[in-house]
Structure formats: C-alpha cells, structure tokens
Amino acid sequence: MNAIISEIEQTLRSHYPSGFGAVFIGDAQRSDITLNEFREELLKMGLELPDAFYEYYNWLMTVEFDDDDVSDQTQLGYDDSEHYTPSLSDVLSSIRDWRDIQEDQPDREWKSGFAAIVSWNSCYQLVIDTKGEVAPAGGLLYWDFKGGDKYEVVYQNFEMFLKTKLELLKQKLYFPPPSSDDAACDDFMYGETREKIEAVVRKLNCAAQKEIPFVQS
C-alpha cells in the first residue's frame, strides 16, 4: 500500500472514533462500477490518472470501519469542500458531463485532459490536469465554473493532495463540526480554523500554487 494511504488509515484508527473513518471514505463504496471498469472507461477517453489515485480508491473501496453514528459530531458532504469523497460512478459521470458541455460550448474552460474528481457547493470542481494543459501534468486545480475567471492550481500532484489530507487529519483540521453548531461551522469555514487549514495547505504546496486566468480558445 502507498505509504501515505497507510498512514492515513493508521491516523484515522488511532486518533478518531471509528465512525469518522466511515465519514472519511464517503461514497467511495457506493459505486456501480469496479475500479478496473472505471480505468477502462477513462482510457477510452484518452485519460490516464496517476497510480496513487487508483491505489487510494482501491483502499477506499475495500477498507472497513465501523459505521458508528457520528452525525452529531461531524459532517462531510458534497456541500463542504474538495475533501468530500464521491463514488467512482459519480466521478465518471462528472467527467462525461463536462466533456459533453465542452463539445457543445468549445470556448468553456474545460480541457480535454481534465479529470474532475470532486465537485462541491454546486460551483467548484477539483480537477487532475492529466495532460498539463493548464497546470504541470498531474497537477490538481480547481475553479468556480459559475462565476470564476481563473484556475487555481493547488496541489503539485495527487500524492501531495493525499499528504495534505494526512496533515489535516493529524492536526485535527480535516472534519467539519456538526451543522448544529453555527459558531463552530462559521469558524471552520471563515474564521481562525479556516486560516489554520489554509496555512497547512500553503506550507505543503507553496511551490505548486498559482492562479491562471481563463483564456478562450
């Protein structure tokens, strides 16, 4: 197993109630397709994701955590951030949808080598730039496709994305507070806790981070 993934599992098991592990894996185990089927469909599109992505999803789809009720302790859904984990079925559907949009609207900011792996707040996409059309090949970027005017390159590669997850877990900055705690939620999204999260992301990924304005074809 990838060493970072192994440490993620160890950290979840050692420092969190078991139900948090179930929250971490999200919808990964609810896929209608296998990992091999997913990979074959992407290859038909000319897309090859990094090995770390497949190692990560292989772990997500096979790891076992007790599904304790943690609904009153934390939440992590598609409305939260790039750390929500969709199923492979949803990832594949998102990639297909964006390719269809680009075919109809060729001036949109989607690129042929993009693989959208997470969507949140109904306007953000986290993308692996498999061909290096915006970020260096294998880099991860996101954008507000409903009102943004730039890409934001955040992670040098998928392993750095995983390493960032690991560090946030270690510092107890990964999981949002329960939605019933308005003050804690505001702090997590906009306050001192958010500043700490952003500082971790910057420290680990400062060499990769940059903003790139959209350029129409």
PDB file of C-alpha atoms in Angstrom:
ATOM      1  CA  MET A   1       0.000   0.000   0.000  1.00  0.00           C
ATOM      2  CA  ASN A   2       1.098   3.566  -0.688  1.00  0.00           C
ATOM      3  CA  ALA A   3       2.855   4.802   2.466  1.00  0.00           C
ATOM      4  CA  ILE A   4       0.735   7.973   2.695  1.00  0.00           C
ATOM      5  CA  ILE A   5      -2.510   5.982   2.420  1.00  0.00           C
ATOM      6  CA  SER A   6      -1.265   3.568   5.075  1.00  0.00           C
ATOM      7  CA  GLU A   7      -0.547   6.463   7.419  1.00  0.00           C
ATOM      8  CA  ILE A   8      -3.969   7.982   6.721  1.00  0.00           C
ATOM      9  CA  GLU A   9      -5.594   4.729   7.820  1.00  0.00           C
ATOM     10  CA  GLN A  10      -3.361   4.476  10.888  1.00  0.00           C
ATOM     11  CA  THR A  11      -4.183   8.069  11.868  1.00  0.00           C
ATOM     12  CA  LEU A  12      -7.925   7.507  11.469  1.00  0.00           C
ATOM     13  CA  ARG A  13      -7.824   4.335  13.550  1.00  0.00           C
ATOM     14  CA  SER A  14      -5.533   5.738  16.250  1.00  0.00           C
ATOM     15  CA  HIS A  15      -6.870   9.247  16.748  1.00  0.00           C
ATOM     16  CA  TYR A  16     -10.559   9.220  15.773  1.00  0.00           C
ATOM     17  CA  PRO A  17     -13.679   7.255  16.698  1.00  0.00           C
ATOM     18  CA  SER A  18     -14.280   4.531  14.109  1.00  0.00           C
ATOM     19  CA  GLY A  19     -17.277   6.314  12.634  1.00  0.00           C
ATOM     20  CA  PHE A  20     -15.011   9.099  11.435  1.00  0.00           C
ATOM     21  CA  GLY A  21     -13.301   6.576   9.168  1.00  0.00           C
ATOM     22  CA  ALA A  22     -16.669   5.868   7.564  1.00  0.00           C
ATOM     23  CA  VAL A  23     -17.206   9.601   7.089  1.00  0.00           C
ATOM     24  CA  PHE A  24     -13.741   9.884   5.543  1.00  0.00           C
ATOM     25  CA  ILE A  25     -14.404   7.237   2.858  1.00  0.00           C
ATOM     26  CA  GLY A  26     -17.650   8.997   1.972  1.00  0.00           C
ATOM     27  CA  ASP A  27     -19.472   7.469  -1.001  1.00  0.00           C
ATOM     28  CA  ALA A  28     -16.476   5.535  -2.338  1.00  0.00           C
ATOM     29  CA  GLN A  29     -18.038   2.150  -1.569  1.00  0.00           C
ATOM     30  CA  ARG A  30     -21.346   3.023  -3.248  1.00  0.00           C
ATOM     31  CA  SER A  31     -20.044   2.813  -6.805  1.00  0.00           C
ATOM     32  CA  ASP A  32     -21.907   0.916  -9.534  1.00  0.00           C
ATOM     33  CA  ILE A  33     -18.636   0.158 -11.321  1.00  0.00           C
ATOM     34  CA  THR A  34     -15.378  -1.513 -10.356  1.00  0.00           C
ATOM     35  CA  LEU A  35     -12.012   0.196 -10.285  1.00  0.00           C
ATOM     36  CA  ASN A  36     -10.935  -1.687 -13.422  1.00  0.00           C
ATOM     37  CA  GLU A  37     -14.113  -0.724 -15.265  1.00  0.00           C
ATOM     38  CA  PHE A  38     -13.573   2.899 -14.282  1.00  0.00           C
ATOM     39  CA  ARG A  39      -9.996   2.825 -15.526  1.00  0.00           C
ATOM     40  CA  GLU A  40     -11.023   1.223 -18.831  1.00  0.00           C
ATOM     41  CA  GLU A  41     -13.669   3.895 -19.427  1.00  0.00           C
ATOM     42  CA  LEU A  42     -11.140   6.668 -18.828  1.00  0.00           C
ATOM     43  CA  LEU A  43      -8.641   5.036 -21.174  1.00  0.00           C
ATOM     44  CA  LYS A  44     -11.316   5.110 -23.894  1.00  0.00           C
ATOM     45  CA  MET A  45     -11.405   8.884 -23.374  1.00  0.00           C
ATOM     46  CA  GLY A  46      -7.619   9.110 -23.586  1.00  0.00           C
ATOM     47  CA  LEU A  47      -7.260   9.818 -19.867  1.00  0.00           C
ATOM     48  CA  GLU A  48      -4.794   8.105 -17.539  1.00  0.00           C
ATOM     49  CA  LEU A  49      -4.893   9.039 -13.873  1.00  0.00           C
ATOM     50  CA  PRO A  50      -1.866   8.649 -11.591  1.00  0.00           C
ATOM     51  CA  ASP A  51      -1.255   5.329  -9.873  1.00  0.00           C
ATOM     52  CA  ALA A  52      -1.792   6.993  -6.497  1.00  0.00           C
ATOM     53  CA  PHE A  53      -5.400   7.769  -7.439  1.00  0.00           C
ATOM     54  CA  TYR A  54      -6.127   4.101  -8.145  1.00  0.00           C
ATOM     55  CA  GLU A  55      -4.274   2.965  -5.022  1.00  0.00           C
ATOM     56  CA  TYR A  56      -6.301   5.439  -2.984  1.00  0.00           C
ATOM     57  CA  TYR A  57      -9.660   4.335  -4.381  1.00  0.00           C
ATOM     58  CA  ASN A  58      -8.715   0.680  -4.074  1.00  0.00           C
ATOM     59  CA  TRP A  59      -8.147   1.330  -0.374  1.00  0.00           C
ATOM     60  CA  LEU A  60     -11.330   3.424  -0.021  1.00  0.00           C
ATOM     61  CA  MET A  61     -13.426   0.711  -1.643  1.00  0.00           C
ATOM     62  CA  THR A  62     -12.059  -2.152   0.475  1.00  0.00           C
ATOM     63  CA  VAL A  63     -11.225  -0.678   3.886  1.00  0.00           C
ATOM     64  CA  GLU A  64     -13.612  -1.409   6.763  1.00  0.00           C
ATOM     65  CA  PHE A  65     -14.593   0.996   9.521  1.00  0.00           C
ATOM     66  CA  ASP A  66     -17.437   0.524  11.987  1.00  0.00           C
ATOM     67  CA  ASP A  67     -20.257   2.766  10.824  1.00  0.00           C
ATOM     68  CA  ASP A  68     -20.902   4.412  14.171  1.00  0.00           C
ATOM     69  CA  ASP A  69     -23.370   7.257  14.299  1.00  0.00           C
ATOM     70  CA  VAL A  70     -21.248  10.398  14.138  1.00  0.00           C
ATOM     71  CA  SER A  71     -23.943  12.623  12.668  1.00  0.00           C
ATOM     72  CA  ASP A  72     -23.991  14.680  15.862  1.00  0.00           C
ATOM     73  CA  GLN A  73     -20.189  15.073  15.799  1.00  0.00           C
ATOM     74  CA  THR A  74     -19.235  15.873  12.221  1.00  0.00           C
ATOM     75  CA  GLN A  75     -20.357  16.129   8.631  1.00  0.00           C
ATOM     76  CA  LEU A  76     -18.600  15.882   5.287  1.00  0.00           C
ATOM     77  CA  GLY A  77     -20.731  16.092   2.176  1.00  0.00           C
ATOM     78  CA  TYR A  78     -20.721  17.499  -1.325  1.00  0.00           C
ATOM     79  CA  ASP A  79     -21.525  20.962   0.049  1.00  0.00           C
ATOM     80  CA  ASP A  80     -18.315  21.140   2.072  1.00  0.00           C
ATOM     81  CA  SER A  81     -15.038  21.028   0.164  1.00  0.00           C
ATOM     82  CA  GLU A  82     -12.664  19.060  -2.017  1.00  0.00           C
ATOM     83  CA  HIS A  83     -12.366  16.508   0.796  1.00  0.00           C
ATOM     84  CA  TYR A  84     -15.779  15.029   0.136  1.00  0.00           C
ATOM     85  CA  THR A  85     -15.234  11.601  -1.482  1.00  0.00           C
ATOM     86  CA  PRO A  86     -17.624  10.714  -4.332  1.00  0.00           C
ATOM     87  CA  SER A  87     -18.111   7.251  -5.800  1.00  0.00           C
ATOM     88  CA  LEU A  88     -16.268   6.265  -8.968  1.00  0.00           C
ATOM     89  CA  SER A  89     -19.634   6.250 -10.708  1.00  0.00           C
ATOM     90  CA  ASP A  90     -20.104   9.916  -9.797  1.00  0.00           C
ATOM     91  CA  VAL A  91     -16.547  10.787 -10.827  1.00  0.00           C
ATOM     92  CA  LEU A  92     -17.039   9.162 -14.230  1.00  0.00           C
ATOM     93  CA  SER A  93     -20.415  10.853 -14.682  1.00  0.00           C
ATOM     94  CA  SER A  94     -18.907  14.256 -13.896  1.00  0.00           C
ATOM     95  CA  ILE A  95     -16.087  13.775 -16.411  1.00  0.00           C
ATOM     96  CA  ARG A  96     -18.556  12.721 -19.096  1.00  0.00           C
ATOM     97  CA  ASP A  97     -20.843  15.665 -18.342  1.00  0.00           C
ATOM     98  CA  TRP A  98     -18.014  18.171 -18.681  1.00  0.00           C
ATOM     99  CA  ARG A  99     -16.799  16.632 -21.921  1.00  0.00           C
ATOM    100  CA  ASP A 100     -20.342  16.928 -23.303  1.00  0.00           C
ATOM    101  CA  ILE A 101     -20.523  20.555 -22.188  1.00  0.00           C
ATOM    102  CA  GLN A 102     -17.194  21.276 -23.866  1.00  0.00           C
ATOM    103  CA  GLU A 103     -18.380  19.694 -27.103  1.00  0.00           C
ATOM    104  CA  ASP A 104     -21.422  21.984 -27.114  1.00  0.00           C
ATOM    105  CA  GLN A 105     -19.542  25.023 -25.792  1.00  0.00           C
ATOM    106  CA  PRO A 106     -15.939  24.770 -27.046  1.00  0.00           C
ATOM    107  CA  ASP A 107     -14.985  28.123 -25.519  1.00  0.00           C
ATOM    108  CA  ARG A 108     -15.589  26.861 -21.998  1.00  0.00           C
ATOM    109  CA  GLU A 109     -12.593  26.449 -19.671  1.00  0.00           C
ATOM    110  CA  TRP A 110     -12.698  22.654 -19.646  1.00  0.00           C
ATOM    111  CA  LYS A 111      -9.682  20.980 -21.276  1.00  0.00           C
ATOM    112  CA  SER A 112      -9.502  17.592 -22.984  1.00  0.00           C
ATOM    113  CA  GLY A 113      -7.076  16.194 -20.413  1.00  0.00           C
ATOM    114  CA  PHE A 114      -9.047  17.256 -17.351  1.00  0.00           C
ATOM    115  CA  ALA A 115     -10.462  14.639 -14.986  1.00  0.00           C
ATOM    116  CA  ALA A 116     -12.862  16.184 -12.469  1.00  0.00           C
ATOM    117  CA  ILE A 117     -12.619  14.163  -9.258  1.00  0.00           C
ATOM    118  CA  VAL A 118     -14.697  16.249  -6.825  1.00  0.00           C
ATOM    119  CA  SER A 119     -17.451  18.863  -7.113  1.00  0.00           C
ATOM    120  CA  TRP A 120     -18.778  20.924  -4.214  1.00  0.00           C
ATOM    121  CA  ASN A 121     -21.084  23.839  -3.450  1.00  0.00           C
ATOM    122  CA  SER A 122     -22.622  23.302  -6.904  1.00  0.00           C
ATOM    123  CA  CYS A 123     -19.980  25.535  -8.480  1.00  0.00           C
ATOM    124  CA  TYR A 124     -16.475  24.243  -7.739  1.00  0.00           C
ATOM    125  CA  GLN A 125     -14.572  21.448  -9.436  1.00  0.00           C
ATOM    126  CA  LEU A 126     -11.299  19.854  -8.371  1.00  0.00           C
ATOM    127  CA  VAL A 127      -9.532  18.550 -11.460  1.00  0.00           C
ATOM    128  CA  ILE A 128      -6.457  16.490 -12.267  1.00  0.00           C
ATOM    129  CA  ASP A 129      -4.778  18.048 -15.288  1.00  0.00           C
ATOM    130  CA  THR A 130      -3.590  14.784 -16.812  1.00  0.00           C
ATOM    131  CA  LYS A 131      -2.004  16.363 -19.911  1.00  0.00           C
ATOM    132  CA  GLY A 132      -0.542  19.518 -18.408  1.00  0.00           C
ATOM    133  CA  GLU A 133      -2.773  21.874 -20.383  1.00  0.00           C
ATOM    134  CA  VAL A 134      -3.000  24.398 -17.518  1.00  0.00           C
ATOM    135  CA  ALA A 135      -1.010  23.060 -14.563  1.00  0.00           C
ATOM    136  CA  PRO A 136       2.059  20.839 -14.864  1.00  0.00           C
ATOM    137  CA  ALA A 137       0.952  17.364 -15.932  1.00  0.00           C
ATOM    138  CA  GLY A 138      -0.638  15.575 -12.993  1.00  0.00           C
ATOM    139  CA  GLY A 139      -1.266  18.774 -11.045  1.00  0.00           C
ATOM    140  CA  LEU A 140      -4.570  19.457  -9.313  1.00  0.00           C
ATOM    141  CA  LEU A 141      -6.504  22.670  -9.783  1.00  0.00           C
ATOM    142  CA  TYR A 142      -9.964  23.998  -9.098  1.00  0.00           C
ATOM    143  CA  TRP A 143     -12.220  26.723 -10.337  1.00  0.00           C
ATOM    144  CA  ASP A 144     -15.601  28.322  -9.778  1.00  0.00           C
ATOM    145  CA  PHE A 145     -17.250  27.380 -13.070  1.00  0.00           C
ATOM    146  CA  LYS A 146     -20.349  29.502 -12.367  1.00  0.00           C
ATOM    147  CA  GLY A 147     -18.631  32.800 -11.864  1.00  0.00           C
ATOM    148  CA  GLY A 148     -14.881  32.487 -11.707  1.00  0.00           C
ATOM    149  CA  ASP A 149     -12.367  33.804 -14.199  1.00  0.00           C
ATOM    150  CA  LYS A 150      -9.300  31.776 -13.304  1.00  0.00           C
ATOM    151  CA  TYR A 151      -7.974  28.370 -12.433  1.00  0.00           C
ATOM    152  CA  GLU A 152      -6.333  27.943  -9.037  1.00  0.00           C
ATOM    153  CA  VAL A 153      -3.546  25.374  -9.093  1.00  0.00           C
ATOM    154  CA  VAL A 154      -3.386  23.956  -5.569  1.00  0.00           C
ATOM    155  CA  TYR A 155      -1.538  20.612  -5.496  1.00  0.00           C
ATOM    156  CA  GLN A 156       1.545  19.532  -7.418  1.00  0.00           C
ATOM    157  CA  ASN A 157       0.201  16.005  -7.828  1.00  0.00           C
ATOM    158  CA  PHE A 158      -2.266  13.549  -6.333  1.00  0.00           C
ATOM    159  CA  GLU A 159       0.197  12.312  -3.716  1.00  0.00           C
ATOM    160  CA  MET A 160       0.520  15.870  -2.391  1.00  0.00           C
ATOM    161  CA  PHE A 161      -3.271  16.024  -2.202  1.00  0.00           C
ATOM    162  CA  LEU A 162      -3.166  12.869  -0.065  1.00  0.00           C
ATOM    163  CA  LYS A 163      -0.269  14.205   2.009  1.00  0.00           C
ATOM    164  CA  THR A 164      -2.284  17.350   2.698  1.00  0.00           C
ATOM    165  CA  LYS A 165      -5.254  15.251   3.816  1.00  0.00           C
ATOM    166  CA  LEU A 166      -2.944  13.364   6.163  1.00  0.00           C
ATOM    167  CA  GLU A 167      -1.540  16.521   7.723  1.00  0.00           C
ATOM    168  CA  LEU A 168      -5.024  17.985   8.224  1.00  0.00           C
ATOM    169  CA  LEU A 169      -6.068  14.755   9.927  1.00  0.00           C
ATOM    170  CA  LYS A 170      -3.028  14.858  12.205  1.00  0.00           C
ATOM    171  CA  GLN A 171      -3.772  18.453  13.195  1.00  0.00           C
ATOM    172  CA  LYS A 172      -7.500  17.779  13.773  1.00  0.00           C
ATOM    173  CA  LEU A 173      -8.405  20.186  10.967  1.00  0.00           C
ATOM    174  CA  TYR A 174      -9.961  17.757   8.498  1.00  0.00           C
ATOM    175  CA  PHE A 175     -13.525  17.115   9.657  1.00  0.00           C
ATOM    176  CA  PRO A 176     -16.066  19.950   9.842  1.00  0.00           C
ATOM    177  CA  PRO A 177     -18.016  20.428  13.080  1.00  0.00           C
ATOM    178  CA  PRO A 178     -21.689  19.395  13.333  1.00  0.00           C
ATOM    179  CA  SER A 179     -24.054  21.616  11.379  1.00  0.00           C
ATOM    180  CA  SER A 180     -25.996  22.333  14.578  1.00  0.00           C
ATOM    181  CA  ASP A 181     -23.048  24.337  15.938  1.00  0.00           C
ATOM    182  CA  ASP A 182     -23.317  27.571  13.957  1.00  0.00           C
ATOM    183  CA  ALA A 183     -20.368  29.278  15.614  1.00  0.00           C
ATOM    184  CA  ALA A 184     -18.038  26.327  15.047  1.00  0.00           C
ATOM    185  CA  CYS A 185     -19.193  25.990  11.436  1.00  0.00           C
ATOM    186  CA  ASP A 186     -18.550  29.678  10.776  1.00  0.00           C
ATOM    187  CA  ASP A 187     -15.108  29.347  12.331  1.00  0.00           C
ATOM    188  CA  PHE A 188     -14.325  26.255  10.243  1.00  0.00           C
ATOM    189  CA  MET A 189     -15.412  27.947   7.016  1.00  0.00           C
ATOM    190  CA  TYR A 190     -14.312  31.543   7.584  1.00  0.00           C
ATOM    191  CA  GLY A 191     -12.536  32.031  10.906  1.00  0.00           C
ATOM    192  CA  GLU A 192      -9.353  31.089  12.732  1.00  0.00           C
ATOM    193  CA  THR A 193      -9.717  27.377  11.975  1.00  0.00           C
ATOM    194  CA  ARG A 194     -10.019  28.123   8.261  1.00  0.00           C
ATOM    195  CA  GLU A 195      -6.843  30.195   8.471  1.00  0.00           C
ATOM    196  CA  LYS A 196      -5.054  27.237  10.047  1.00  0.00           C
ATOM    197  CA  ILE A 197      -6.327  24.909   7.299  1.00  0.00           C
ATOM    198  CA  GLU A 198      -5.180  27.277   4.576  1.00  0.00           C
ATOM    199  CA  ALA A 199      -1.791  27.655   6.257  1.00  0.00           C
ATOM    200  CA  VAL A 200      -1.293  23.865   6.189  1.00  0.00           C
ATOM    201  CA  VAL A 201      -2.260  23.701   2.509  1.00  0.00           C
ATOM    202  CA  ARG A 202       0.072  26.590   1.627  1.00  0.00           C
ATOM    203  CA  LYS A 203       3.013  25.222   3.582  1.00  0.00           C
ATOM    204  CA  LEU A 204       2.861  21.827   1.882  1.00  0.00           C
ATOM    205  CA  ASN A 205       2.042  23.104  -1.597  1.00  0.00           C
ATOM    206  CA  CYS A 206       3.611  26.557  -1.890  1.00  0.00           C
ATOM    207  CA  ALA A 207       5.769  25.550  -4.864  1.00  0.00           C
ATOM    208  CA  ALA A 208       2.727  24.457  -6.861  1.00  0.00           C
ATOM    209  CA  GLN A 209       0.166  27.124  -6.042  1.00  0.00           C
ATOM    210  CA  LYS A 210      -0.660  29.793  -8.592  1.00  0.00           C
ATOM    211  CA  GLU A 211      -3.611  31.443 -10.313  1.00  0.00           C
ATOM    212  CA  ILE A 212      -4.080  31.213 -14.061  1.00  0.00           C
ATOM    213  CA  PRO A 213      -6.717  33.362 -15.842  1.00  0.00           C
ATOM    214  CA  PHE A 214      -9.092  31.676 -18.254  1.00  0.00           C
ATOM    215  CA  VAL A 215      -8.095  32.053 -21.891  1.00  0.00           C
ATOM    216  CA  GLN A 216     -10.716  31.319 -24.511  1.00  0.00           C
ATOM    217  CA  SER A 217      -9.725  29.028 -27.371  1.00  0.00           C
TER     218      SER A 217
END
